[in-house]
Amino acid sequence: MSESHTSEPHRSDLHKEVSELERKSATAARLFDIRRIIGGLFVVYGVIVTIAGISPSDADLEKAEGVHINLWTGLAMLALGLFFLVWMKLRPAEAPETAPDPKPGPDGG
Protein backbone atom coordinates (compact mmCIF):
# COMPACT_ATOMS: atom_id res chain seq x y z
CA MET A 1 0.00 0.00 0.00
CA SER A 2 2.85 2.35 0.72
CA GLU A 3 4.18 1.78 -2.82
CA SER A 4 1.10 3.34 -4.41
CA HIS A 5 1.46 6.43 -2.24
CA THR A 6 5.09 6.94 -3.23
CA SER A 7 4.38 6.40 -6.93
CA GLU A 8 1.47 8.89 -7.05
CA PRO A 9 3.66 12.01 -6.66
CA HIS A 10 6.02 10.55 -9.25
CA ARG A 11 3.14 10.09 -11.70
CA SER A 12 1.94 13.63 -11.01
CA ASP A 13 5.42 15.03 -11.71
CA LEU A 14 5.65 12.92 -14.86
CA HIS A 15 2.23 14.15 -15.99
CA LYS A 16 3.30 17.77 -15.41
CA GLU A 17 6.50 17.20 -17.35
CA VAL A 18 4.64 15.58 -20.25
CA SER A 19 2.12 18.43 -20.30
CA GLU A 20 4.94 20.97 -20.35
CA LEU A 21 6.65 19.19 -23.25
CA GLU A 22 3.37 19.03 -25.19
CA ARG A 23 2.86 22.77 -24.64
CA LYS A 24 6.40 23.49 -25.84
CA SER A 25 5.85 21.27 -28.87
CA ALA A 26 2.68 23.17 -29.77
CA THR A 27 4.53 26.48 -29.40
CA ALA A 28 7.36 25.24 -31.62
CA ALA A 29 4.86 24.00 -34.21
CA ARG A 30 3.26 27.46 -34.37
CA LEU A 31 6.61 29.25 -34.36
CA PHE A 32 8.07 27.26 -37.24
CA ASP A 33 4.90 27.10 -39.30
CA ILE A 34 5.98 27.20 -42.95
CA ARG A 35 3.15 29.62 -43.74
CA ARG A 36 4.81 32.24 -41.54
CA ILE A 37 8.09 31.91 -43.44
CA ILE A 38 6.51 31.90 -46.91
CA GLY A 39 4.10 34.72 -46.08
CA GLY A 40 6.81 36.85 -44.51
CA LEU A 41 9.17 36.43 -47.45
CA PHE A 42 6.44 37.22 -49.99
CA VAL A 43 5.45 40.35 -48.06
CA VAL A 44 9.06 41.58 -47.82
CA TYR A 45 9.84 40.92 -51.48
CA GLY A 46 6.44 42.26 -52.49
CA VAL A 47 7.17 45.57 -50.76
CA ILE A 48 10.57 45.78 -52.48
CA VAL A 49 9.21 44.98 -55.94
CA THR A 50 6.21 47.31 -55.46
CA ILE A 51 8.49 50.19 -54.50
CA ALA A 52 10.64 49.45 -57.57
CA GLY A 53 7.51 49.41 -59.73
CA ILE A 54 6.03 52.71 -58.53
CA SER A 55 8.28 54.83 -60.74
CA PRO A 56 9.80 52.67 -63.48
CA SER A 57 12.28 54.04 -65.99
CA ASP A 58 11.31 54.52 -69.60
CA ALA A 59 13.61 51.63 -70.57
CA ASP A 60 11.84 49.31 -68.14
CA LEU A 61 8.43 50.29 -69.48
CA GLU A 62 9.65 49.79 -73.05
CA LYS A 63 10.93 46.29 -72.21
CA ALA A 64 7.56 45.42 -70.66
CA GLU A 65 5.63 46.92 -73.58
CA GLY A 66 4.10 49.64 -71.43
CA VAL A 67 2.96 47.39 -68.60
CA HIS A 68 4.02 48.32 -65.06
CA ILE A 69 5.11 44.72 -64.49
CA ASN A 70 7.06 45.36 -61.28
CA LEU A 71 4.13 47.18 -59.73
CA TRP A 72 1.65 44.43 -60.60
CA THR A 73 4.02 41.63 -59.59
CA GLY A 74 4.81 43.39 -56.30
CA LEU A 75 1.13 43.83 -55.50
CA ALA A 76 0.46 40.19 -56.33
CA MET A 77 3.33 39.11 -54.07
CA LEU A 78 1.97 41.30 -51.28
CA ALA A 79 -1.48 39.80 -51.68
CA LEU A 80 -0.11 36.25 -51.64
CA GLY A 81 2.06 36.94 -48.59
CA LEU A 82 -0.84 38.50 -46.71
CA PHE A 83 -3.00 35.53 -47.67
CA PHE A 84 -0.50 33.14 -46.06
CA LEU A 85 -0.23 35.26 -42.92
CA VAL A 86 -4.01 35.61 -42.55
CA TRP A 87 -4.43 31.88 -43.16
CA MET A 88 -1.87 31.17 -40.44
CA LYS A 89 -3.70 33.50 -38.04
CA LEU A 90 -7.15 32.04 -38.76
CA ARG A 91 -6.06 28.38 -38.72
CA PRO A 92 -3.05 28.07 -36.40
CA ALA A 93 -0.92 24.96 -36.57
CA GLU A 94 -1.62 22.34 -33.97
CA ALA A 95 0.91 20.03 -32.45
CA PRO A 96 0.61 16.45 -33.65
CA GLU A 97 -1.61 14.35 -31.46
CA THR A 98 0.21 11.86 -29.30
CA ALA A 99 -1.19 8.45 -28.53
CA PRO A 100 -2.51 8.23 -24.98
CA ASP A 101 -0.39 6.23 -22.60
CA PRO A 102 -1.85 2.82 -21.83
CA LYS A 103 -3.10 2.58 -18.27
CA PRO A 104 -0.90 0.38 -16.14
CA GLY A 105 -2.37 -2.91 -15.09
CA PRO A 106 -2.69 -4.16 -11.53
CA ASP A 107 0.97 -5.22 -11.55
CA GLY A 108 2.07 -1.59 -12.14
CA GLY A 109 3.33 -1.81 -15.65
CSV table of C-alpha atoms in Angstrom, one decimal:
chain,number,residue,atom,x,y,z
A,1,MET,CA,0.0,0.0,0.0
A,2,SER,CA,2.9,2.4,0.7
A,3,GLU,CA,4.2,1.8,-2.8
A,4,SER,CA,1.1,3.3,-4.4
A,5,HIS,CA,1.5,6.4,-2.2
A,6,THR,CA,5.1,6.9,-3.2
A,7,SER,CA,4.4,6.4,-6.9
A,8,GLU,CA,1.5,8.9,-7.0
A,9,PRO,CA,3.7,12.0,-6.7
A,10,HIS,CA,6.0,10.6,-9.2
A,11,ARG,CA,3.1,10.1,-11.7
A,12,SER,CA,1.9,13.6,-11.0
A,13,ASP,CA,5.4,15.0,-11.7
A,14,LEU,CA,5.6,12.9,-14.9
A,15,HIS,CA,2.2,14.1,-16.0
A,16,LYS,CA,3.3,17.8,-15.4
A,17,GLU,CA,6.5,17.2,-17.4
A,18,VAL,CA,4.6,15.6,-20.3
A,19,SER,CA,2.1,18.4,-20.3
A,20,GLU,CA,4.9,21.0,-20.4
A,21,LEU,CA,6.6,19.2,-23.2
A,22,GLU,CA,3.4,19.0,-25.2
A,23,ARG,CA,2.9,22.8,-24.6
A,24,LYS,CA,6.4,23.5,-25.8
A,25,SER,CA,5.8,21.3,-28.9
A,26,ALA,CA,2.7,23.2,-29.8
A,27,THR,CA,4.5,26.5,-29.4
A,28,ALA,CA,7.4,25.2,-31.6
A,29,ALA,CA,4.9,24.0,-34.2
A,30,ARG,CA,3.3,27.5,-34.4
A,31,LEU,CA,6.6,29.3,-34.4
A,32,PHE,CA,8.1,27.3,-37.2
A,33,ASP,CA,4.9,27.1,-39.3
A,34,ILE,CA,6.0,27.2,-43.0
A,35,ARG,CA,3.1,29.6,-43.7
A,36,ARG,CA,4.8,32.2,-41.5
A,37,ILE,CA,8.1,31.9,-43.4
A,38,ILE,CA,6.5,31.9,-46.9
A,39,GLY,CA,4.1,34.7,-46.1
A,40,GLY,CA,6.8,36.9,-44.5
A,41,LEU,CA,9.2,36.4,-47.5
A,42,PHE,CA,6.4,37.2,-50.0
A,43,VAL,CA,5.5,40.3,-48.1
A,44,VAL,CA,9.1,41.6,-47.8
A,45,TYR,CA,9.8,40.9,-51.5
A,46,GLY,CA,6.4,42.3,-52.5
A,47,VAL,CA,7.2,45.6,-50.8
A,48,ILE,CA,10.6,45.8,-52.5
A,49,VAL,CA,9.2,45.0,-55.9
A,50,THR,CA,6.2,47.3,-55.5
A,51,ILE,CA,8.5,50.2,-54.5
A,52,ALA,CA,10.6,49.4,-57.6
A,53,GLY,CA,7.5,49.4,-59.7
A,54,ILE,CA,6.0,52.7,-58.5
A,55,SER,CA,8.3,54.8,-60.7
A,56,PRO,CA,9.8,52.7,-63.5
A,57,SER,CA,12.3,54.0,-66.0
A,58,ASP,CA,11.3,54.5,-69.6
A,59,ALA,CA,13.6,51.6,-70.6
A,60,ASP,CA,11.8,49.3,-68.1
A,61,LEU,CA,8.4,50.3,-69.5
A,62,GLU,CA,9.6,49.8,-73.1
A,63,LYS,CA,10.9,46.3,-72.2
A,64,ALA,CA,7.6,45.4,-70.7
A,65,GLU,CA,5.6,46.9,-73.6
A,66,GLY,CA,4.1,49.6,-71.4
A,67,VAL,CA,3.0,47.4,-68.6
A,68,HIS,CA,4.0,48.3,-65.1
A,69,ILE,CA,5.1,44.7,-64.5
A,70,ASN,CA,7.1,45.4,-61.3
A,71,LEU,CA,4.1,47.2,-59.7
A,72,TRP,CA,1.6,44.4,-60.6
A,73,THR,CA,4.0,41.6,-59.6
A,74,GLY,CA,4.8,43.4,-56.3
A,75,LEU,CA,1.1,43.8,-55.5
A,76,ALA,CA,0.5,40.2,-56.3
A,77,MET,CA,3.3,39.1,-54.1
A,78,LEU,CA,2.0,41.3,-51.3
A,79,ALA,CA,-1.5,39.8,-51.7
A,80,LEU,CA,-0.1,36.2,-51.6
A,81,GLY,CA,2.1,36.9,-48.6
A,82,LEU,CA,-0.8,38.5,-46.7
A,83,PHE,CA,-3.0,35.5,-47.7
A,84,PHE,CA,-0.5,33.1,-46.1
A,85,LEU,CA,-0.2,35.3,-42.9
A,86,VAL,CA,-4.0,35.6,-42.5
A,87,TRP,CA,-4.4,31.9,-43.2
A,88,MET,CA,-1.9,31.2,-40.4
A,89,LYS,CA,-3.7,33.5,-38.0
A,90,LEU,CA,-7.1,32.0,-38.8
A,91,ARG,CA,-6.1,28.4,-38.7
A,92,PRO,CA,-3.0,28.1,-36.4
A,93,ALA,CA,-0.9,25.0,-36.6
A,94,GLU,CA,-1.6,22.3,-34.0
A,95,ALA,CA,0.9,20.0,-32.4
A,96,PRO,CA,0.6,16.4,-33.7
A,97,GLU,CA,-1.6,14.3,-31.5
A,98,THR,CA,0.2,11.9,-29.3
A,99,ALA,CA,-1.2,8.4,-28.5
A,100,PRO,CA,-2.5,8.2,-25.0
A,101,ASP,CA,-0.4,6.2,-22.6
A,102,PRO,CA,-1.8,2.8,-21.8
A,103,LYS,CA,-3.1,2.6,-18.3
A,104,PRO,CA,-0.9,0.4,-16.1
A,105,GLY,CA,-2.4,-2.9,-15.1
A,106,PRO,CA,-2.7,-4.2,-11.5
A,107,ASP,CA,1.0,-5.2,-11.6
A,108,GLY,CA,2.1,-1.6,-12.1
A,109,GLY,CA,3.3,-1.8,-15.6
